[in-house]
Amino acid sequence: MLAPERRTRADIISAVAIAVLVAIAGLVVWARGDATGTESVTAATPATTPPTADKIPANLRELWHAPDDASARALASGGVAITGSGGTVTGRDPATGAELWRYRRDMPLCGVEAQFGMVIAVYRDQRGCSQATLLAGDSGERRTARSSYMDPSVRLSVDGTYVLAYGERRLEMWRSDLVRTLEYGYVDAPVNVKTQPRKGCTLLSAGSSSSRLAVLERCPDDPAARLTVLNPAPKDNTVPEEYGSHVLSGPGADAPGARVIAVSDSRIVLYLPGGTVSGAGESTPPRLGVYDSTGNSVAVHQLSAPLSDNATTTRIGSAFLVFTGNSVIALNASTFDPLWAAPNSLGSPAMMAGRLLLPVADGLAVLDPTSGAEVGRIPFPRPGYTGGPISLAVLGNIVLELRDGQLHALG
């Protein structure tokens, strides 16, 4: 019979040290995990999406309002009105505003978006806006999450296929399950640094479709902004696949304020602010520049006035609708040629019962989506409104208005 192995004092100290390290490692993983400082209250029963409205209401009144300063547009998902404020995303009954579910983290929200009945909530930690969580819109159930280095602030958008998150130094594209399909710009992993086509660029603006990602960036050695067109889902998500990259040229090409307005599978629209032509003393007017799927210029449309800093684009049916700051311009979905313009708008429109609803000073204008002609008006007041852009969404017979950091339900 073998004698039992005797442990020395050094063995015991080593074992204790290893146990402590394992405990610390576990604590760090737990501290960084999605469950830490998280409160998730799901709906008692999943909500159902109300039937589509079959007529335009003759009048509207406010039903409720709630803080919503983390969303860039009015959001509805899974039959629920979505609000985001502080560190909390809330799913609300669209008729009463009552809380159906909520998801809260001890971190500030960077932004909230919605697509395919899901809600994407992005939070800021020590690595920037790096914590993304996917929630079911109808119940608030957590479906998945991801974490990666990001800028301290990001803009979120959806295109019907992907989610785009971009900041000044870096962007990512995500699938509907938050799996990353592309990283572009600054890379924090040393092994992947050489996979990027350029270094030190500032990302000015970006937009996407199911097959194209358009990035407007300013790089150190370029005389003007550069339009880069990429595959949103290359074979390797760490290796960008370019379809084309061109420095903007022509009068006023180096003027600040250019941005991506709309992206389809075959066309890209940029806002070109114009400016003084170098050495000539002449100024060029603001324009919409249309580019093909590889970034080559194909058309230019002159604008009567500059776009405001809070200009937004909404896709409804076969048209892209651009809120300029005081009007809405409809663009053909295939060519991006302007179709019509609606003046005196306060924000972006939404579709209801086959008509466009457009926020105006005394309520909502009702437009024919084909011609832009006004066919009706729904009057109602906006007490305390400060004049900022308004975003609309429609959920059944209820109109949602996001304005001044509050989501208002009208019915």
Tab-separated table of C-alpha atoms in Angstrom:
chain	number	residue	atom	x	y	z
A	1	MET	CA	0.000	0.000	0.000
A	2	LEU	CA	1.416	3.363	-1.060
A	3	ALA	CA	1.887	5.991	1.590
A	4	PRO	CA	-0.344	9.057	1.159
A	5	GLU	CA	1.325	11.962	-0.621
A	6	ARG	CA	2.400	14.675	1.775
A	7	ARG	CA	1.803	18.289	0.811
A	8	THR	CA	4.440	20.824	1.582
A	9	ARG	CA	3.739	24.359	2.790
A	10	ALA	CA	4.676	25.647	-0.687
A	11	ASP	CA	2.096	23.319	-2.285
A	12	ILE	CA	-0.636	24.642	-0.002
A	13	ILE	CA	0.292	28.275	-0.711
A	14	SER	CA	0.265	27.598	-4.469
A	15	ALA	CA	-3.138	25.910	-4.279
A	16	VAL	CA	-4.612	28.814	-2.324
A	17	ALA	CA	-3.131	31.336	-4.780
A	18	ILE	CA	-4.625	29.476	-7.759
A	19	ALA	CA	-8.022	29.324	-6.049
A	20	VAL	CA	-7.918	33.070	-5.388
A	21	LEU	CA	-6.987	33.823	-9.006
A	22	VAL	CA	-9.813	31.631	-10.288
A	23	ALA	CA	-12.251	33.384	-7.960
A	24	ILE	CA	-11.054	36.815	-9.108
A	25	ALA	CA	-11.304	35.803	-12.770
A	26	GLY	CA	-14.822	34.556	-12.187
A	27	LEU	CA	-15.735	37.801	-10.451
A	28	VAL	CA	-14.362	39.860	-13.355
A	29	VAL	CA	-16.320	37.812	-15.899
A	30	TRP	CA	-19.455	38.211	-13.771
A	31	ALA	CA	-18.866	41.931	-13.351
A	32	ARG	CA	-18.563	42.411	-17.100
A	33	GLY	CA	-21.420	40.092	-17.930
A	34	ASP	CA	-24.792	41.209	-19.272
A	35	ALA	CA	-26.584	40.165	-16.065
A	36	THR	CA	-24.696	42.541	-13.771
A	37	GLY	CA	-26.714	45.558	-12.673
A	38	THR	CA	-29.549	44.402	-14.908
A	39	GLU	CA	-33.277	44.383	-14.257
A	40	SER	CA	-35.475	42.533	-16.735
A	41	VAL	CA	-39.252	42.543	-16.259
A	42	THR	CA	-40.991	40.770	-19.133
A	43	ALA	CA	-44.629	41.063	-20.177
A	44	ALA	CA	-47.146	38.810	-18.447
A	45	THR	CA	-48.364	37.817	-21.917
A	46	PRO	CA	-46.817	38.846	-25.244
A	47	ALA	CA	-48.531	41.776	-26.938
A	48	THR	CA	-50.328	41.371	-30.242
A	49	THR	CA	-49.926	43.731	-33.172
A	50	PRO	CA	-53.141	45.721	-33.733
A	51	PRO	CA	-54.811	45.584	-37.164
A	52	THR	CA	-53.706	48.153	-39.724
A	53	ALA	CA	-55.806	51.312	-39.777
A	54	ASP	CA	-58.289	51.389	-42.656
A	55	LYS	CA	-59.045	55.110	-42.515
A	56	ILE	CA	-57.527	58.412	-41.482
A	57	PRO	CA	-58.965	59.778	-38.216
A	58	ALA	CA	-60.869	63.054	-38.395
A	59	ASN	CA	-59.286	64.282	-35.176
A	60	LEU	CA	-56.634	63.305	-32.655
A	61	ARG	CA	-55.944	63.953	-28.989
A	62	GLU	CA	-52.993	63.093	-26.798
A	63	LEU	CA	-53.431	59.796	-24.947
A	64	TRP	CA	-50.162	59.790	-22.995
A	65	HIS	CA	-46.513	60.745	-23.182
A	66	ALA	CA	-43.298	59.367	-21.680
A	67	PRO	CA	-39.566	60.223	-21.676
A	68	ASP	CA	-37.757	58.930	-24.758
A	69	ASP	CA	-34.410	60.681	-25.127
A	70	ALA	CA	-32.379	57.647	-26.276
A	71	SER	CA	-34.293	56.987	-29.518
A	72	ALA	CA	-33.520	58.817	-32.741
A	73	ARG	CA	-37.009	58.138	-34.116
A	74	ALA	CA	-40.439	57.055	-32.897
A	75	LEU	CA	-40.332	53.281	-32.418
A	76	ALA	CA	-42.945	50.535	-32.346
A	77	SER	CA	-42.144	46.827	-32.248
A	78	GLY	CA	-44.271	43.726	-31.763
A	79	GLY	CA	-47.421	45.777	-31.192
A	80	VAL	CA	-45.728	47.819	-28.458
A	81	ALA	CA	-44.604	51.460	-28.255
A	82	ILE	CA	-40.913	51.620	-27.322
A	83	THR	CA	-39.251	54.290	-25.190
A	84	GLY	CA	-35.669	54.610	-23.979
A	85	SER	CA	-34.375	56.924	-21.276
A	86	GLY	CA	-31.469	56.818	-18.822
A	87	GLY	CA	-30.586	53.146	-18.708
A	88	THR	CA	-34.097	51.782	-19.257
A	89	VAL	CA	-35.906	50.534	-22.355
A	90	THR	CA	-39.657	50.211	-21.836
A	91	GLY	CA	-42.358	48.521	-23.877
A	92	ARG	CA	-45.659	50.363	-23.447
A	93	ASP	CA	-49.289	49.726	-24.243
A	94	PRO	CA	-49.816	52.052	-27.220
A	95	ALA	CA	-53.306	53.063	-26.048
A	96	THR	CA	-52.557	53.816	-22.390
A	97	GLY	CA	-48.785	54.129	-22.059
A	98	ALA	CA	-48.852	51.514	-19.302
A	99	GLU	CA	-45.600	49.609	-18.883
A	100	LEU	CA	-45.807	46.114	-20.376
A	101	TRP	CA	-42.129	45.292	-19.931
A	102	ARG	CA	-38.845	46.969	-19.121
A	103	TYR	CA	-35.151	46.248	-19.414
A	104	ARG	CA	-32.761	48.305	-17.309
A	105	ARG	CA	-28.999	48.319	-16.898
A	106	ASP	CA	-26.748	50.360	-14.632
A	107	MET	CA	-25.273	52.000	-17.729
A	108	PRO	CA	-26.443	54.898	-19.904
A	109	LEU	CA	-28.152	54.116	-23.182
A	110	CYS	CA	-26.295	55.105	-26.342
A	111	GLY	CA	-29.311	54.434	-28.523
A	112	VAL	CA	-32.341	52.280	-29.253
A	113	GLU	CA	-33.540	50.877	-32.590
A	114	ALA	CA	-36.160	48.372	-33.741
A	115	GLN	CA	-36.493	45.941	-36.646
A	116	PHE	CA	-38.278	42.633	-37.362
A	117	GLY	CA	-40.231	42.716	-34.103
A	118	MET	CA	-37.012	43.101	-32.109
A	119	VAL	CA	-35.552	45.998	-30.115
A	120	ILE	CA	-31.820	46.744	-30.112
A	121	ALA	CA	-30.562	48.541	-26.997
A	122	VAL	CA	-26.952	49.771	-26.935
A	123	TYR	CA	-25.284	50.765	-23.662
A	124	ARG	CA	-22.069	52.625	-22.803
A	125	ASP	CA	-19.364	51.137	-20.581
A	126	GLN	CA	-15.613	51.730	-20.244
A	127	ARG	CA	-15.099	50.497	-23.839
A	128	GLY	CA	-17.562	52.946	-25.369
A	129	CYS	CA	-21.007	52.055	-26.697
A	130	SER	CA	-19.995	48.430	-26.608
A	131	GLN	CA	-22.872	46.589	-24.936
A	132	ALA	CA	-25.728	45.647	-27.280
A	133	THR	CA	-28.778	43.648	-26.216
A	134	LEU	CA	-31.554	42.229	-28.400
A	135	LEU	CA	-35.051	42.189	-26.875
A	136	ALA	CA	-38.324	40.764	-28.183
A	137	GLY	CA	-40.608	43.709	-28.891
A	138	ASP	CA	-43.803	41.973	-27.797
A	139	SER	CA	-42.527	40.684	-24.450
A	140	GLY	CA	-39.182	42.289	-23.590
A	141	GLU	CA	-37.502	38.890	-23.371
A	142	ARG	CA	-33.745	39.038	-23.826
A	143	ARG	CA	-32.771	37.103	-26.950
A	144	THR	CA	-29.032	37.695	-27.266
A	145	ALA	CA	-26.266	40.219	-26.626
A	146	ARG	CA	-22.882	41.239	-27.946
A	147	SER	CA	-19.920	43.288	-26.763
A	148	SER	CA	-17.067	44.907	-28.673
A	149	TYR	CA	-15.011	48.095	-28.590
A	150	MET	CA	-16.943	51.104	-29.957
A	151	ASP	CA	-16.811	54.906	-29.888
A	152	PRO	CA	-18.148	56.795	-26.840
A	153	SER	CA	-21.210	57.756	-28.898
A	154	VAL	CA	-22.724	56.003	-31.905
A	155	ARG	CA	-25.582	56.371	-34.334
A	156	LEU	CA	-27.843	53.403	-34.962
A	157	SER	CA	-29.855	52.661	-38.096
A	158	VAL	CA	-31.573	49.677	-39.703
A	159	ASP	CA	-32.063	48.890	-43.383
A	160	GLY	CA	-34.414	45.896	-43.399
A	161	THR	CA	-31.512	43.428	-43.243
A	162	TYR	CA	-28.708	44.760	-41.043
A	163	VAL	CA	-28.132	47.070	-38.098
A	164	LEU	CA	-25.498	49.788	-38.569
A	165	ALA	CA	-23.713	51.292	-35.560
A	166	TYR	CA	-21.102	53.963	-36.258
A	167	GLY	CA	-19.080	56.569	-34.427
A	168	GLU	CA	-16.262	58.901	-35.454
A	169	ARG	CA	-13.548	56.224	-35.515
A	170	ARG	CA	-15.270	52.906	-36.070
A	171	LEU	CA	-18.393	51.193	-37.363
A	172	GLU	CA	-19.921	47.746	-37.220
A	173	MET	CA	-22.664	45.969	-39.156
A	174	TRP	CA	-24.764	43.372	-37.324
A	175	ARG	CA	-27.141	40.682	-38.474
A	176	SER	CA	-30.630	40.401	-36.989
A	177	ASP	CA	-29.132	38.178	-34.246
A	178	LEU	CA	-26.417	40.783	-33.460
A	179	VAL	CA	-23.662	38.672	-35.019
A	180	ARG	CA	-21.140	41.103	-36.499
A	181	THR	CA	-20.805	40.986	-40.280
A	182	LEU	CA	-18.269	43.826	-40.660
A	183	GLU	CA	-15.941	46.056	-38.661
A	184	TYR	CA	-14.501	49.138	-40.344
A	185	GLY	CA	-12.178	51.898	-39.189
A	186	TYR	CA	-10.263	51.740	-35.940
A	187	VAL	CA	-9.481	48.199	-34.753
A	188	ASP	CA	-8.456	47.526	-31.148
A	189	ALA	CA	-7.223	43.969	-31.828
A	190	PRO	CA	-3.545	44.233	-32.923
A	191	VAL	CA	-3.825	41.113	-35.074
A	192	ASN	CA	-6.478	42.787	-37.278
A	193	VAL	CA	-4.959	46.260	-37.675
A	194	LYS	CA	-3.505	45.600	-41.137
A	195	THR	CA	-6.828	44.394	-42.557
A	196	GLN	CA	-8.221	47.950	-42.815
A	197	PRO	CA	-7.648	49.842	-46.096
A	198	ARG	CA	-6.841	53.196	-44.438
A	199	LYS	CA	-5.808	54.513	-41.027
A	200	GLY	CA	-6.607	57.587	-39.001
A	201	CYS	CA	-9.818	58.462	-40.853
A	202	THR	CA	-12.788	60.207	-39.279
A	203	LEU	CA	-16.134	58.656	-40.172
A	204	LEU	CA	-18.446	61.540	-41.057
A	205	SER	CA	-21.585	59.674	-42.059
A	206	ALA	CA	-22.786	56.236	-43.135
A	207	GLY	CA	-25.835	54.429	-44.476
A	208	SER	CA	-26.640	50.930	-45.644
A	209	SER	CA	-28.879	48.646	-47.671
A	210	SER	CA	-29.001	44.867	-47.959
A	211	SER	CA	-25.997	44.824	-50.319
A	212	ARG	CA	-24.218	48.167	-49.930
A	213	LEU	CA	-22.647	50.139	-47.093
A	214	ALA	CA	-21.757	53.739	-47.941
A	215	VAL	CA	-19.249	55.517	-45.701
A	216	LEU	CA	-18.286	59.164	-45.990
A	217	GLU	CA	-14.924	59.626	-44.264
A	218	ARG	CA	-12.157	62.206	-44.022
A	219	CYS	CA	-8.676	60.703	-44.170
A	220	PRO	CA	-5.393	62.470	-43.281
A	221	ASP	CA	-3.921	62.658	-46.797
A	222	ASP	CA	-7.131	63.423	-48.718
A	223	PRO	CA	-8.038	66.958	-49.894
A	224	ALA	CA	-11.757	66.315	-49.349
A	225	ALA	CA	-14.141	63.749	-47.932
A	226	ARG	CA	-13.987	60.236	-49.377
A	227	LEU	CA	-16.973	58.082	-50.355
A	228	THR	CA	-16.244	54.398	-49.749
A	229	VAL	CA	-18.717	51.710	-50.831
A	230	LEU	CA	-18.435	48.363	-49.058
A	231	ASN	CA	-19.993	44.937	-48.823
A	232	PRO	CA	-21.970	44.962	-45.535
A	233	ALA	CA	-21.293	41.242	-45.046
A	234	PRO	CA	-17.935	40.143	-46.519
A	235	LYS	CA	-16.631	36.596	-46.083
A	236	ASP	CA	-14.424	37.710	-43.181
A	237	ASN	CA	-16.012	40.349	-40.949
A	238	THR	CA	-12.560	41.733	-40.061
A	239	VAL	CA	-11.534	42.260	-43.712
A	240	PRO	CA	-13.567	44.990	-45.489
A	241	GLU	CA	-14.484	44.331	-49.119
A	242	GLU	CA	-14.584	47.566	-51.127
A	243	TYR	CA	-16.676	48.062	-54.259
A	244	GLY	CA	-15.161	51.500	-54.743
A	245	SER	CA	-13.585	54.424	-52.901
A	246	HIS	CA	-13.339	57.943	-54.329
A	247	VAL	CA	-12.386	61.339	-52.931
A	248	LEU	CA	-15.145	63.856	-53.655
A	249	SER	CA	-14.274	66.327	-56.393
A	250	GLY	CA	-15.791	69.355	-58.057
A	251	PRO	CA	-16.786	72.808	-56.779
A	252	GLY	CA	-17.141	72.916	-53.007
A	253	ALA	CA	-16.041	69.295	-52.591
A	254	ASP	CA	-14.000	70.159	-49.509
A	255	ALA	CA	-16.833	72.045	-47.774
A	256	PRO	CA	-17.742	70.606	-44.359
A	257	GLY	CA	-21.185	69.136	-43.786
A	258	ALA	CA	-21.422	66.495	-46.519
A	259	ARG	CA	-23.279	63.362	-45.424
A	260	VAL	CA	-24.924	60.159	-46.619
A	261	ILE	CA	-28.643	60.705	-47.217
A	262	ALA	CA	-29.872	57.391	-48.643
A	263	VAL	CA	-28.516	54.043	-49.839
A	264	SER	CA	-30.128	51.402	-52.052
A	265	ASP	CA	-28.619	48.355	-53.726
A	266	SER	CA	-27.787	50.385	-56.854
A	267	ARG	CA	-27.647	54.048	-55.810
A	268	ILE	CA	-26.241	56.293	-53.077
A	269	VAL	CA	-27.276	59.873	-52.344
A	270	LEU	CA	-24.968	62.349	-50.638
A	271	TYR	CA	-25.781	65.809	-49.413
A	272	LEU	CA	-23.151	68.206	-50.799
A	273	PRO	CA	-23.421	71.546	-48.968
A	274	GLY	CA	-21.625	73.604	-51.597
A	275	GLY	CA	-19.491	76.596	-50.759
A	276	THR	CA	-16.967	78.974	-52.242
A	277	VAL	CA	-14.932	77.684	-55.171
A	278	SER	CA	-11.238	77.912	-54.304
A	279	GLY	CA	-9.561	80.850	-56.089
A	280	ALA	CA	-12.705	81.871	-57.990
A	281	GLY	CA	-14.648	83.706	-55.310
A	282	GLU	CA	-17.850	82.036	-56.528
A	283	SER	CA	-20.173	79.964	-54.379
A	284	THR	CA	-21.887	76.740	-55.387
A	285	PRO	CA	-25.410	75.933	-54.153
A	286	PRO	CA	-26.202	72.925	-51.966
A	287	ARG	CA	-26.900	69.747	-53.924
A	288	LEU	CA	-27.887	66.112	-53.737
A	289	GLY	CA	-25.241	64.014	-55.470
A	290	VAL	CA	-26.305	60.615	-56.801
A	291	TYR	CA	-23.682	57.865	-57.116
A	292	ASP	CA	-23.788	54.326	-58.457
A	293	SER	CA	-23.082	51.161	-56.476
A	294	THR	CA	-19.314	51.620	-56.837
A	295	GLY	CA	-19.249	55.299	-55.843
A	296	ASN	CA	-19.126	56.932	-59.291
A	297	SER	CA	-21.152	60.124	-59.760
A	298	VAL	CA	-24.203	59.752	-62.018
A	299	ALA	CA	-26.375	62.813	-61.290
A	300	VAL	CA	-26.581	66.046	-59.302
A	301	HIS	CA	-29.767	67.785	-58.132
A	302	GLN	CA	-29.588	71.374	-56.934
A	303	LEU	CA	-31.370	72.309	-53.703
A	304	SER	CA	-33.050	75.625	-53.012
A	305	ALA	CA	-31.702	75.739	-49.445
A	306	PRO	CA	-29.154	73.900	-47.295
A	307	LEU	CA	-30.180	70.848	-45.298
A	308	SER	CA	-30.336	71.319	-41.552
A	309	ASP	CA	-28.069	69.377	-39.214
A	310	ASN	CA	-31.039	67.275	-38.076
A	311	ALA	CA	-32.128	66.213	-41.572
A	312	THR	CA	-33.321	62.601	-41.657
A	313	THR	CA	-34.368	60.039	-44.254
A	314	THR	CA	-37.288	57.618	-43.963
A	315	ARG	CA	-38.062	54.808	-46.385
A	316	ILE	CA	-41.770	54.178	-46.933
A	317	GLY	CA	-42.910	51.834	-49.684
A	318	SER	CA	-41.000	52.564	-52.884
A	319	ALA	CA	-39.819	56.049	-51.908
A	320	PHE	CA	-37.149	57.589	-49.726
A	321	LEU	CA	-38.454	60.669	-47.904
A	322	VAL	CA	-35.880	63.257	-46.846
A	323	PHE	CA	-36.756	65.738	-44.121
A	324	THR	CA	-34.605	68.771	-44.935
A	325	GLY	CA	-35.315	70.749	-41.773
A	326	ASN	CA	-38.385	72.568	-43.098
A	327	SER	CA	-39.725	70.391	-45.926
A	328	VAL	CA	-39.845	66.793	-47.134
A	329	ILE	CA	-38.422	65.676	-50.490
A	330	ALA	CA	-39.520	62.328	-51.946
A	331	LEU	CA	-36.862	60.445	-53.925
A	332	ASN	CA	-37.505	57.708	-56.470
A	333	ALA	CA	-36.314	54.418	-54.962
A	334	SER	CA	-34.560	53.300	-58.176
A	335	THR	CA	-32.923	56.460	-59.481
A	336	PHE	CA	-33.043	58.762	-56.432
A	337	ASP	CA	-34.433	61.510	-58.656
A	338	PRO	CA	-36.641	63.949	-56.701
A	339	LEU	CA	-40.357	63.223	-57.193
A	340	TRP	CA	-42.058	65.944	-55.168
A	341	ALA	CA	-41.554	68.233	-52.191
A	342	ALA	CA	-43.865	69.117	-49.308
A	343	PRO	CA	-43.069	72.472	-47.650
A	344	ASN	CA	-43.556	73.604	-44.059
A	345	SER	CA	-42.856	70.240	-42.480
A	346	LEU	CA	-41.718	69.800	-38.876
A	347	GLY	CA	-40.277	66.316	-39.307
A	348	SER	CA	-40.377	62.917	-40.958
A	349	PRO	CA	-43.618	61.243	-42.105
A	350	ALA	CA	-45.332	57.900	-41.556
A	351	MET	CA	-47.863	55.878	-43.550
A	352	MET	CA	-51.438	55.363	-42.346
A	353	ALA	CA	-54.345	53.891	-44.328
A	354	GLY	CA	-52.506	54.417	-47.622
A	355	ARG	CA	-51.727	58.078	-46.929
A	356	LEU	CA	-48.687	59.912	-45.630
A	357	LEU	CA	-48.996	61.748	-42.346
A	358	LEU	CA	-46.668	64.725	-42.108
A	359	PRO	CA	-46.135	66.821	-38.958
A	360	VAL	CA	-46.947	70.499	-39.553
A	361	ALA	CA	-47.443	73.497	-37.291
A	362	ASP	CA	-51.141	72.968	-36.553
A	363	GLY	CA	-51.251	69.156	-36.533
A	364	LEU	CA	-50.748	66.540	-39.230
A	365	ALA	CA	-51.015	67.061	-42.984
A	366	VAL	CA	-52.421	64.115	-44.951
A	367	LEU	CA	-50.622	63.618	-48.278
A	368	ASP	CA	-51.057	61.502	-51.392
A	369	PRO	CA	-47.815	59.451	-51.357
A	370	THR	CA	-47.610	59.418	-55.166
A	371	SER	CA	-47.820	63.157	-55.807
A	372	GLY	CA	-47.242	64.730	-52.406
A	373	ALA	CA	-50.502	66.654	-52.757
A	374	GLU	CA	-52.209	67.517	-49.485
A	375	VAL	CA	-55.604	65.798	-49.292
A	376	GLY	CA	-56.498	66.525	-45.692
A	377	ARG	CA	-55.368	67.842	-42.339
A	378	ILE	CA	-55.808	66.642	-38.760
A	379	PRO	CA	-55.579	69.611	-36.395
A	380	PHE	CA	-54.316	69.311	-32.833
A	381	PRO	CA	-52.119	71.438	-30.545
A	382	ARG	CA	-48.634	70.657	-29.221
A	383	PRO	CA	-48.379	72.522	-25.902
A	384	GLY	CA	-44.778	73.237	-24.915
A	385	TYR	CA	-43.311	72.181	-28.258
A	386	THR	CA	-39.930	73.882	-28.744
A	387	GLY	CA	-39.553	73.502	-32.514
A	388	GLY	CA	-37.223	70.502	-32.803
A	389	PRO	CA	-37.651	67.767	-35.421
A	390	ILE	CA	-40.628	65.420	-35.031
A	391	SER	CA	-40.573	61.721	-35.923
A	392	LEU	CA	-43.802	59.799	-36.568
A	393	ALA	CA	-44.738	56.134	-36.321
A	394	VAL	CA	-48.135	54.463	-36.659
A	395	LEU	CA	-49.376	51.500	-34.636
A	396	GLY	CA	-52.903	50.489	-35.640
A	397	ASN	CA	-55.089	53.558	-35.129
A	398	ILE	CA	-52.559	55.293	-32.893
A	399	VAL	CA	-50.006	57.842	-34.081
A	400	LEU	CA	-46.736	58.096	-32.166
A	401	GLU	CA	-44.825	61.392	-32.165
A	402	LEU	CA	-41.279	61.679	-30.869
A	403	ARG	CA	-40.500	65.309	-30.074
A	404	ASP	CA	-38.419	67.152	-27.513
A	405	GLY	CA	-37.229	63.905	-25.908
A	406	GLN	CA	-40.775	62.651	-25.250
A	407	LEU	CA	-42.871	60.038	-27.049
A	408	HIS	CA	-46.469	61.218	-27.434
A	409	ALA	CA	-49.324	58.863	-28.364
A	410	LEU	CA	-52.227	60.354	-30.302
A	411	GLY	CA	-55.571	58.662	-30.845
